mmCIF file of C-alpha atoms and ligand atoms in Angstrom:
data_model
loop_
_atom_site.group_PDB
_atom_site.id
_atom_site.type_symbol
_atom_site.label_atom_id
_atom_site.label_comp_id
_atom_site.label_asym_id
_atom_site.label_seq_id
_atom_site.Cartn_x
_atom_site.Cartn_y
_atom_site.Cartn_z
ATOM 1 C CA UNK A 1 9.881 2.063 11.192
ATOM 2 C CA UNK A 2 11.750 0.299 8.190
ATOM 3 C CA UNK A 3 11.603 -3.028 7.148
ATOM 4 C CA UNK A 4 14.955 -4.286 8.287
ATOM 5 C CA UNK A 5 14.042 -2.918 11.833
ATOM 6 C CA UNK A 6 10.860 -4.620 11.811
ATOM 7 C CA UNK A 7 11.959 -8.084 10.827
ATOM 8 C CA UNK A 8 14.398 -8.116 13.475
ATOM 9 C CA UNK A 9 11.861 -7.125 16.107
ATOM 10 C CA UNK A 10 9.240 -9.573 14.754
ATOM 11 C CA UNK A 11 12.124 -12.486 14.196
ATOM 12 C CA UNK A 12 11.994 -12.959 18.118
ATOM 13 C CA UNK A 13 8.606 -12.452 19.345
ATOM 14 C CA UNK A 14 6.594 -15.969 20.021
ATOM 15 C CA UNK A 15 3.185 -15.318 18.989
ATOM 16 C CA UNK A 16 1.525 -18.905 18.685
ATOM 17 C CA UNK A 17 0.419 -17.578 15.523
ATOM 18 C CA UNK A 18 2.061 -20.378 13.190
ATOM 19 C CA UNK A 19 -0.011 -23.369 14.882
ATOM 20 C CA UNK A 20 -3.245 -21.499 15.156
ATOM 21 C CA UNK A 21 -6.152 -23.481 14.051
ATOM 22 C CA UNK A 22 -8.534 -20.070 12.683
ATOM 23 C CA UNK A 23 -5.581 -17.463 12.087
ATOM 24 C CA UNK A 24 -5.438 -17.879 7.991
ATOM 25 C CA UNK A 25 -2.572 -15.261 7.783
ATOM 26 C CA UNK A 26 0.730 -15.346 9.510
ATOM 27 C CA UNK A 27 2.207 -12.423 11.394
ATOM 28 C CA UNK A 28 1.243 -9.555 8.674
ATOM 29 C CA UNK A 29 -0.196 -5.936 8.826
ATOM 30 C CA UNK A 30 -3.573 -6.890 9.088
ATOM 31 C CA UNK A 31 -5.161 -10.659 10.026
ATOM 32 C CA UNK A 32 -7.749 -12.944 8.723
ATOM 33 C CA UNK A 33 -9.475 -15.482 11.013
ATOM 34 C CA UNK A 34 -12.029 -17.661 10.288
ATOM 35 C CA UNK A 35 -15.402 -18.190 12.056
ATOM 36 C CA UNK A 36 -16.799 -20.811 9.848
ATOM 37 C CA UNK A 37 -16.045 -22.666 5.959
ATOM 38 C CA UNK A 38 -17.901 -19.453 4.674
ATOM 39 C CA UNK A 39 -16.999 -16.225 6.460
ATOM 40 C CA UNK A 40 -13.785 -15.179 8.345
ATOM 41 C CA UNK A 41 -12.549 -11.851 9.891
ATOM 42 C CA UNK A 42 -10.364 -9.680 8.157
ATOM 43 C CA UNK A 43 -8.674 -7.139 10.818
ATOM 44 C CA UNK A 44 -6.053 -4.220 10.265
ATOM 45 C CA UNK A 45 -4.710 -1.061 12.284
ATOM 46 C CA UNK A 46 -3.003 1.639 11.185
ATOM 47 C CA UNK A 47 -2.598 5.163 12.112
ATOM 48 C CA UNK A 48 0.331 8.078 11.535
ATOM 49 C CA UNK A 49 1.164 11.679 11.909
ATOM 50 C CA UNK A 50 -0.458 14.306 9.756
ATOM 51 C CA UNK A 51 0.514 14.543 5.640
ATOM 52 C CA UNK A 52 -1.815 17.208 4.688
ATOM 53 C CA UNK A 53 -2.481 20.439 6.631
ATOM 54 C CA UNK A 54 -6.379 20.322 6.244
ATOM 55 C CA UNK A 55 -7.743 18.280 8.977
ATOM 56 C CA UNK A 56 -10.760 17.103 7.774
ATOM 57 C CA UNK A 57 -8.617 15.694 4.518
ATOM 58 C CA UNK A 58 -5.721 13.847 7.201
ATOM 59 C CA UNK A 59 -8.780 12.211 8.531
ATOM 60 C CA UNK A 60 -9.704 11.217 5.280
ATOM 61 C CA UNK A 61 -6.423 10.149 3.994
ATOM 62 C CA UNK A 62 -5.824 8.343 7.152
ATOM 63 C CA UNK A 63 -8.787 6.319 7.369
ATOM 64 C CA UNK A 64 -8.768 5.223 3.617
ATOM 65 C CA UNK A 65 -5.266 3.720 4.182
ATOM 66 C CA UNK A 66 -6.091 2.481 7.084
ATOM 67 C CA UNK A 67 -9.203 0.522 5.448
ATOM 68 C CA UNK A 68 -7.009 -0.760 2.464
ATOM 69 C CA UNK A 69 -5.476 -3.511 3.877
ATOM 70 C CA UNK A 70 -9.045 -5.223 4.046
ATOM 71 C CA UNK A 71 -9.485 -4.443 0.090
ATOM 72 C CA UNK A 72 -6.391 -5.864 -0.726
ATOM 73 C CA UNK A 73 -7.325 -8.879 0.728
ATOM 74 C CA UNK A 74 -10.580 -9.286 -1.129
ATOM 75 C CA UNK A 75 -12.591 -8.024 1.831
ATOM 76 C CA UNK A 76 -15.421 -5.485 2.875
ATOM 77 C CA UNK A 77 -15.278 -3.437 5.647
ATOM 78 C CA UNK A 78 -18.184 -3.749 8.746
ATOM 79 C CA UNK A 79 -16.912 -1.261 11.518
ATOM 80 C CA UNK A 80 -13.927 0.448 13.063
ATOM 81 C CA UNK A 81 -12.438 2.539 15.939
ATOM 82 C CA UNK A 82 -10.356 5.648 16.224
ATOM 83 C CA UNK A 83 -6.450 5.784 17.369
ATOM 84 C CA UNK A 84 -5.334 8.953 18.395
ATOM 85 C CA UNK A 85 -2.935 11.271 19.590
ATOM 86 C CA UNK A 86 -3.435 14.662 20.259
ATOM 87 C CA UNK A 87 -1.632 17.790 21.828
ATOM 88 C CA UNK A 88 -3.798 18.937 24.597
ATOM 89 C CA UNK A 89 -3.461 22.126 23.050
ATOM 90 C CA UNK A 90 -5.021 21.690 19.731
ATOM 91 C CA UNK A 91 -7.852 23.423 18.737
ATOM 92 C CA UNK A 92 -10.919 21.126 19.626
ATOM 93 C CA UNK A 93 -12.329 21.985 15.785
ATOM 94 C CA UNK A 94 -9.372 20.298 14.927
ATOM 95 C CA UNK A 95 -9.843 16.876 16.719
ATOM 96 C CA UNK A 96 -13.622 17.065 15.432
ATOM 97 C CA UNK A 97 -12.400 17.702 11.377
ATOM 98 C CA UNK A 98 -10.076 15.085 11.716
ATOM 99 C CA UNK A 99 -12.836 12.754 13.184
ATOM 100 C CA UNK A 100 -15.206 13.614 10.965
ATOM 101 C CA UNK A 101 -13.336 13.063 7.948
ATOM 102 C CA UNK A 102 -12.560 9.895 9.124
ATOM 103 C CA UNK A 103 -16.008 8.740 9.771
ATOM 104 C CA UNK A 104 -17.066 10.053 6.592
ATOM 105 C CA UNK A 105 -15.031 8.079 4.802
ATOM 106 C CA UNK A 106 -15.517 4.749 6.775
ATOM 107 C CA UNK A 107 -19.091 5.112 5.682
ATOM 108 C CA UNK A 108 -18.525 5.473 2.177
ATOM 109 C CA UNK A 109 -16.700 2.215 2.639
ATOM 110 C CA UNK A 110 -19.632 1.091 3.466
ATOM 111 C CA UNK A 111 -18.903 1.021 7.192
ATOM 112 C CA UNK A 112 -19.152 3.024 10.593
ATOM 113 C CA UNK A 113 -17.381 4.099 13.054
ATOM 114 C CA UNK A 114 -17.870 2.882 16.663
ATOM 115 C CA UNK A 115 -15.835 4.626 19.076
ATOM 116 C CA UNK A 116 -12.139 4.451 19.805
ATOM 117 C CA UNK A 117 -9.389 5.297 22.230
ATOM 118 C CA UNK A 118 -7.348 9.043 22.280
ATOM 119 C CA UNK A 119 -4.400 10.087 24.157
ATOM 120 C CA UNK A 120 -2.190 12.662 24.734
ATOM 121 C CA UNK A 121 0.782 13.330 22.554
ATOM 122 C CA UNK A 122 2.851 16.574 21.749
ATOM 123 C CA UNK A 123 2.829 14.863 17.804
ATOM 124 C CA UNK A 124 -0.755 14.538 16.706
ATOM 125 C CA UNK A 125 -1.600 10.872 15.069
ATOM 126 C CA UNK A 126 -4.879 9.201 14.183
ATOM 127 C CA UNK A 127 -6.271 5.993 12.149
ATOM 128 C CA UNK A 128 -8.423 3.221 12.452
ATOM 129 C CA UNK A 129 -9.054 -0.481 13.790
ATOM 130 C CA UNK A 130 -10.802 -1.895 11.030
ATOM 131 C CA UNK A 131 -12.904 -5.174 11.281
ATOM 132 C CA UNK A 132 -14.104 -6.317 8.233
ATOM 133 C CA UNK A 133 -15.521 -9.668 6.524
ATOM 134 C CA UNK A 134 -14.231 -12.140 3.469
ATOM 135 C CA UNK A 135 -15.121 -15.330 1.692
ATOM 136 C CA UNK A 136 -12.576 -17.722 3.102
ATOM 137 C CA UNK A 137 -12.421 -19.380 -0.704
ATOM 138 C CA UNK A 138 -11.915 -15.895 -1.661
ATOM 139 C CA UNK A 139 -9.210 -14.345 -0.200
ATOM 140 C CA UNK A 140 -6.545 -12.112 -2.510
ATOM 141 C CA UNK A 141 -3.331 -13.127 -1.224
ATOM 142 C CA UNK A 142 0.670 -12.007 -1.561
ATOM 143 C CA UNK A 143 1.709 -15.647 -3.011
ATOM 144 C CA UNK A 144 0.288 -17.293 -5.992
ATOM 145 C CA UNK A 145 1.903 -15.308 -8.298
ATOM 146 C CA UNK A 146 2.617 -17.453 -11.734
ATOM 147 C CA UNK A 147 4.955 -16.949 -14.491
ATOM 148 C CA UNK A 148 3.165 -15.345 -17.612
ATOM 149 C CA UNK A 149 1.092 -13.083 -15.060
ATOM 150 C CA UNK A 150 1.146 -9.586 -15.879
ATOM 151 C CA UNK A 151 1.482 -7.584 -12.739
ATOM 152 C CA UNK A 152 -1.290 -4.225 -12.556
ATOM 153 C CA UNK A 153 -0.873 -0.883 -9.981
ATOM 154 C CA UNK A 154 -4.298 0.554 -9.181
ATOM 155 C CA UNK A 155 -2.515 4.384 -8.000
ATOM 156 C CA UNK A 156 0.243 6.494 -9.627
ATOM 157 C CA UNK A 157 3.140 6.768 -7.371
ATOM 158 C CA UNK A 158 5.063 9.754 -5.609
ATOM 159 C CA UNK A 159 2.704 10.775 -2.534
ATOM 160 C CA UNK A 160 5.974 10.387 -0.507
ATOM 161 C CA UNK A 161 7.733 12.922 -2.977
ATOM 162 C CA UNK A 162 4.995 15.432 -2.997
ATOM 163 C CA UNK A 163 4.016 14.884 0.646
ATOM 164 C CA UNK A 164 7.811 15.702 1.440
ATOM 165 C CA UNK A 165 7.387 18.862 -0.594
ATOM 166 C CA UNK A 166 4.276 20.062 1.161
ATOM 167 C CA UNK A 167 6.096 19.494 4.876
ATOM 168 C CA UNK A 168 9.002 21.394 3.031
ATOM 169 C CA UNK A 169 6.660 24.427 1.534
ATOM 170 C CA UNK A 170 7.874 23.768 -1.894
ATOM 171 C CA UNK A 171 4.714 23.298 -3.105
ATOM 172 C CA UNK A 172 1.323 24.538 -1.308
ATOM 173 C CA UNK A 173 -1.569 22.232 -0.830
ATOM 174 C CA UNK A 174 -3.678 23.983 -3.630
ATOM 175 C CA UNK A 175 -1.371 23.371 -6.203
ATOM 176 C CA UNK A 176 -2.127 20.580 -8.941
ATOM 177 C CA UNK A 177 0.587 18.688 -7.870
ATOM 178 C CA UNK A 178 -0.357 18.368 -4.224
ATOM 179 C CA UNK A 179 -4.522 18.245 -5.159
ATOM 180 C CA UNK A 180 -3.112 14.839 -7.246
ATOM 181 C CA UNK A 181 -1.813 13.431 -4.634
ATOM 182 C CA UNK A 182 -4.860 14.092 -2.654
ATOM 183 C CA UNK A 183 -7.461 12.760 -4.909
ATOM 184 C CA UNK A 184 -5.619 9.777 -4.941
ATOM 185 C CA UNK A 185 -4.943 9.272 -1.023
ATOM 186 C CA UNK A 186 -8.358 10.020 -0.292
ATOM 187 C CA UNK A 187 -9.497 6.993 -2.884
ATOM 188 C CA UNK A 188 -10.640 3.834 -1.334
ATOM 189 C CA UNK A 189 -9.512 0.835 -3.264
ATOM 190 C CA UNK A 190 -13.042 -0.658 -2.532
ATOM 191 C CA UNK A 191 -13.611 -0.513 -6.389
ATOM 192 C CA UNK A 192 -10.410 -1.886 -7.643
ATOM 193 C CA UNK A 193 -10.655 -4.828 -5.469
ATOM 194 C CA UNK A 194 -14.175 -5.612 -6.368
ATOM 195 C CA UNK A 195 -13.152 -5.264 -10.527
ATOM 196 C CA UNK A 196 -10.002 -8.455 -9.534
ATOM 197 C CA UNK A 197 -12.474 -9.720 -7.430
ATOM 198 C CA UNK A 198 -15.495 -10.214 -8.825
ATOM 199 C CA UNK A 199 -14.089 -13.769 -10.436
ATOM 200 C CA UNK A 200 -11.819 -15.646 -8.502
ATOM 201 C CA UNK A 201 -10.082 -16.892 -11.664
ATOM 202 C CA UNK A 202 -8.875 -13.265 -12.324
ATOM 203 C CA UNK A 203 -6.500 -13.300 -9.366
ATOM 204 C CA UNK A 204 -3.262 -15.220 -8.388
ATOM 205 C CA UNK A 205 -1.470 -12.560 -6.062
ATOM 206 C CA UNK A 206 -2.014 -8.968 -4.930
ATOM 207 C CA UNK A 207 -1.230 -6.548 -2.297
ATOM 208 C CA UNK A 208 -1.545 -2.930 -1.077
ATOM 209 C CA UNK A 209 1.421 0.046 -1.482
ATOM 210 C CA UNK A 210 1.889 1.614 1.378
ATOM 211 C CA UNK A 211 5.157 2.426 3.201
ATOM 212 C CA UNK A 212 7.724 0.057 1.813
ATOM 213 C CA UNK A 213 6.923 1.720 -1.894
ATOM 214 C CA UNK A 214 6.657 -0.558 -5.402
ATOM 215 C CA UNK A 215 9.255 -2.522 -5.018
ATOM 216 C CA UNK A 216 8.780 -3.194 -1.321
ATOM 217 C CA UNK A 217 5.937 -4.579 -1.113
ATOM 218 C CA UNK A 218 6.214 -6.265 -4.887
ATOM 219 C CA UNK A 219 9.227 -8.198 -3.323
ATOM 220 C CA UNK A 220 6.999 -9.584 -0.193
ATOM 221 C CA UNK A 221 4.502 -10.188 -2.810
ATOM 222 C CA UNK A 222 7.447 -11.844 -5.014
ATOM 223 C CA UNK A 223 9.139 -14.240 -2.608
ATOM 224 C CA UNK A 224 5.847 -15.871 -0.993
ATOM 225 C CA UNK A 225 5.467 -16.616 -4.563
ATOM 226 C CA UNK A 226 6.855 -20.157 -5.989
ATOM 227 C CA UNK A 227 9.763 -20.025 -8.343
ATOM 228 C CA UNK A 228 9.160 -17.151 -9.694
ATOM 229 C CA UNK A 229 11.111 -12.927 -9.885
ATOM 230 C CA UNK A 230 9.172 -9.474 -10.975
ATOM 231 C CA UNK A 231 10.243 -7.511 -13.581
ATOM 232 C CA UNK A 232 8.890 -4.167 -13.689
ATOM 233 C CA UNK A 233 9.185 -1.423 -16.771
ATOM 234 C CA UNK A 234 9.677 2.031 -15.509
ATOM 235 C CA UNK A 235 8.151 3.727 -18.826
ATOM 236 C CA UNK A 236 4.602 2.161 -17.742
ATOM 237 C CA UNK A 237 4.614 2.697 -14.354
ATOM 238 C CA UNK A 238 2.298 5.875 -13.095
ATOM 239 C CA UNK A 239 3.429 8.696 -11.650
ATOM 240 C CA UNK A 240 1.943 12.062 -10.290
ATOM 241 C CA UNK A 241 3.004 15.327 -11.800
ATOM 242 C CA UNK A 242 5.498 16.982 -11.003
ATOM 243 C CA UNK A 243 6.689 13.902 -8.644
ATOM 244 C CA UNK A 244 9.754 13.297 -11.011
ATOM 245 C CA UNK A 245 11.369 16.795 -11.218
ATOM 246 C CA UNK A 246 10.792 16.661 -7.202
ATOM 247 C CA UNK A 247 12.334 13.541 -6.885
ATOM 248 C CA UNK A 248 15.339 14.659 -8.867
ATOM 249 C CA UNK A 249 16.014 17.448 -6.408
ATOM 250 C CA UNK A 250 16.302 14.911 -3.879
ATOM 251 C CA UNK A 251 12.815 15.669 -2.286
ATOM 252 C CA UNK A 252 12.979 12.081 -0.866
ATOM 253 C CA UNK A 253 10.953 10.931 2.752
ATOM 254 C CA UNK A 254 12.970 9.674 5.003
ATOM 255 C CA UNK A 255 11.433 5.866 4.312
ATOM 256 C CA UNK A 256 12.620 5.995 0.828
ATOM 257 C CA UNK A 257 15.890 5.885 1.757
ATOM 258 C CA UNK A 258 15.482 2.997 4.677
ATOM 259 C CA UNK A 259 13.656 1.030 1.723
ATOM 260 C CA UNK A 260 16.794 1.134 -0.606
ATOM 261 C CA UNK A 261 19.394 0.234 2.076
ATOM 262 C CA UNK A 262 16.749 -2.654 3.108
ATOM 263 C CA UNK A 263 15.889 -4.242 -1.252
ATOM 264 C CA UNK A 264 19.545 -2.868 -2.253
ATOM 265 C CA UNK A 265 21.250 -5.353 0.513
ATOM 266 C CA UNK A 266 22.841 -2.234 2.297
ATOM 267 C CA UNK A 267 21.536 -3.407 5.678
ATOM 268 C CA UNK A 268 22.213 -6.294 7.787
ATOM 269 C CA UNK A 269 18.685 -8.196 6.830
ATOM 270 C CA UNK A 270 19.138 -6.817 3.258
ATOM 271 C CA UNK A 271 17.911 -9.257 0.337
ATOM 272 C CA UNK A 272 19.767 -7.852 -2.381
ATOM 273 C CA UNK A 273 16.372 -8.591 -3.962
ATOM 274 C CA UNK A 274 16.411 -5.823 -6.537
ATOM 275 C CA UNK A 275 18.623 -4.895 -9.657
ATOM 276 C CA UNK A 276 17.948 -2.390 -11.859
ATOM 277 C CA UNK A 277 19.543 -1.867 -15.413
ATOM 278 C CA UNK A 278 21.670 0.335 -16.669
ATOM 279 C CA UNK A 279 18.853 2.614 -18.309
ATOM 280 C CA UNK A 280 17.340 3.094 -15.016
ATOM 281 C CA UNK A 281 17.745 6.474 -13.696
ATOM 282 C CA UNK A 282 18.942 7.129 -10.029
ATOM 283 C CA UNK A 283 15.612 9.135 -9.584
ATOM 284 C CA UNK A 284 13.539 6.349 -10.727
ATOM 285 C CA UNK A 285 14.903 4.223 -8.571
ATOM 286 C CA UNK A 286 14.043 6.616 -6.098
ATOM 287 C CA UNK A 287 10.198 6.958 -6.879
ATOM 288 C CA UNK A 288 10.353 2.994 -6.834
ATOM 289 C CA UNK A 289 11.156 3.288 -3.351
ATOM 290 C CA UNK A 290 8.987 5.622 -2.229
ATOM 291 C CA UNK A 291 6.715 5.137 0.852
ATOM 292 C CA UNK A 292 3.420 5.546 -0.526
ATOM 293 C CA UNK A 293 0.000 6.782 2.101
ATOM 294 C CA UNK A 294 -3.125 5.157 0.793
ATOM 295 C CA UNK A 295 -1.477 3.708 -2.031
ATOM 296 C CA UNK A 296 -3.025 1.380 -5.337
ATOM 297 C CA UNK A 297 -3.351 -2.471 -5.388
ATOM 298 C CA UNK A 298 -0.883 -4.175 -7.667
ATOM 299 C CA UNK A 299 -2.256 -7.290 -8.591
ATOM 300 C CA UNK A 300 -0.770 -10.674 -10.753
ATOM 301 C CA UNK A 301 -3.104 -11.235 -13.244
ATOM 302 C CA UNK A 302 -3.405 -14.177 -15.913
ATOM 303 C CA UNK A 303 -2.472 -12.418 -19.200
ATOM 304 C CA UNK A 304 -5.374 -12.699 -21.462
ATOM 305 C CA UNK A 305 -7.215 -11.025 -18.977
ATOM 306 C CA UNK A 306 -4.999 -7.901 -17.777
ATOM 307 C CA UNK A 307 -5.953 -5.939 -20.555
ATOM 308 C CA UNK A 308 -9.537 -6.128 -20.364
ATOM 309 C CA UNK A 309 -9.412 -6.005 -16.131
ATOM 310 C CA UNK A 310 -7.127 -2.481 -16.684
ATOM 311 C CA UNK A 311 -10.444 -0.996 -19.349
ATOM 312 C CA UNK A 312 -12.222 -2.118 -15.962
ATOM 313 C CA UNK A 313 -10.567 -0.839 -13.414
ATOM 314 C CA UNK A 314 -10.188 2.913 -15.049
ATOM 315 C CA UNK A 315 -14.360 2.690 -16.056
ATOM 316 C CA UNK A 316 -14.677 2.211 -12.432
ATOM 317 C CA UNK A 317 -12.690 5.537 -11.290
ATOM 318 C CA UNK A 318 -8.673 4.187 -10.958
ATOM 319 C CA UNK A 319 -8.194 6.453 -14.129
ATOM 320 C CA UNK A 320 -4.641 5.476 -13.518
ATOM 321 C CA UNK A 321 -4.390 1.611 -13.128
ATOM 322 C CA UNK A 322 -1.781 0.574 -15.712
ATOM 323 C CA UNK A 323 -0.198 -2.965 -16.636
ATOM 324 C CA UNK A 324 3.640 -1.547 -15.147
ATOM 325 C CA UNK A 325 5.449 -5.375 -15.546
ATOM 326 C CA UNK A 326 5.212 -9.140 -15.795
ATOM 327 C CA UNK A 327 6.056 -12.090 -13.515
ATOM 328 C CA UNK A 328 9.074 -14.419 -14.879
ATOM 329 C CA UNK A 329 10.575 -17.679 -14.086
ATOM 330 C CA UNK A 330 13.188 -17.385 -11.486
ATOM 331 C CA UNK A 331 16.195 -17.669 -12.892
ATOM 332 C CA UNK A 332 18.302 -19.073 -10.029
ATOM 333 C CA UNK A 333 16.446 -17.842 -6.176
ATOM 334 C CA UNK A 334 12.649 -16.992 -6.494
ATOM 335 C CA UNK A 335 11.241 -13.308 -5.485
ATOM 336 C CA UNK A 336 14.315 -11.333 -7.470
ATOM 337 C CA UNK A 337 12.931 -8.109 -8.729
ATOM 338 C CA UNK A 338 14.465 -6.694 -12.052
ATOM 339 C CA UNK A 339 13.501 -2.734 -13.526
ATOM 340 C CA UNK A 340 14.036 -1.935 -17.215
ATOM 341 C CA UNK A 341 13.733 1.203 -18.402
ATOM 342 C CA UNK A 342 11.349 -0.481 -20.897
ATOM 343 C CA UNK A 343 9.852 -4.399 -21.618
ATOM 344 C CA UNK A 344 12.242 -5.659 -23.657
HETATM 345 CO CO1 LIG B 1 -1.220 -1.660 6.533
HETATM 346 CO CO1 LIG B 2 -0.562 -3.675 3.331
#
């Protein structure tokens, strides 16, 4: 669902979450439920149709994506349940390979698959309901970015564009561009969360980049922080090989258009939160709205530690980690995003 439609649905939903004493999060894509002063459960779920052809790889990507919100909040994974919808005539070996991919990825995360539920549906879908643990005093929040912070992104953008190219048979799964996209989707945000969470002074705010694209998720961070705006510098933003060329040919997933319409205020609920400098090309604008599957973390960190953190992230295997922008004091309204070609 696009961000505008989702907001309309959730607007009238009555859950009682606002004044529940144990629930430390609002309505979000993951929940934190406090058990005692030192322990909270973090619970999240995600599932979607295949993004690649190979069933084992699809299962592993879906699992990495579903676990991402646990890492985006600074937690660790305990166990997970499968959520699956499979066509009745789909080869049992294919279904088994999807589940095996998911199970192996959960084990890599230090957790275990403990069961699940499968229904029949013409279009296959797979994902997980994930249970993790978190220290309630060391939660990464979306709000909390401060003027002067630098913004670190841990994975390259362009996954939505490249999986769309695969779907339209413009690229094959063994092309270098798709291989890079798949490697990034398969990479857990575990190490990134460990590096950023090692010391509670290192990080002011964080989120993971998924369906709403870099600017959609960044705008949630900026709006939940106080009195700030975010600046992004296009020439610093890591991009998967081939993504620019394909985006320039309008090989874009449907979600990119929905994200753009919402953030540029072209829908009923649109916030007009993003302003592009004149030198930011239309292709780059599309890429910043591109929905990511199992995308990286975006973190607002004090400027003094940013370069050191990027080096540590890269040493831990997040090779694309980069400083991509900064947090400034809001001029008028909080939560605005400015995008320019480079840092001026
Ligand atoms: Co999510
Ligand atoms: Co998230």
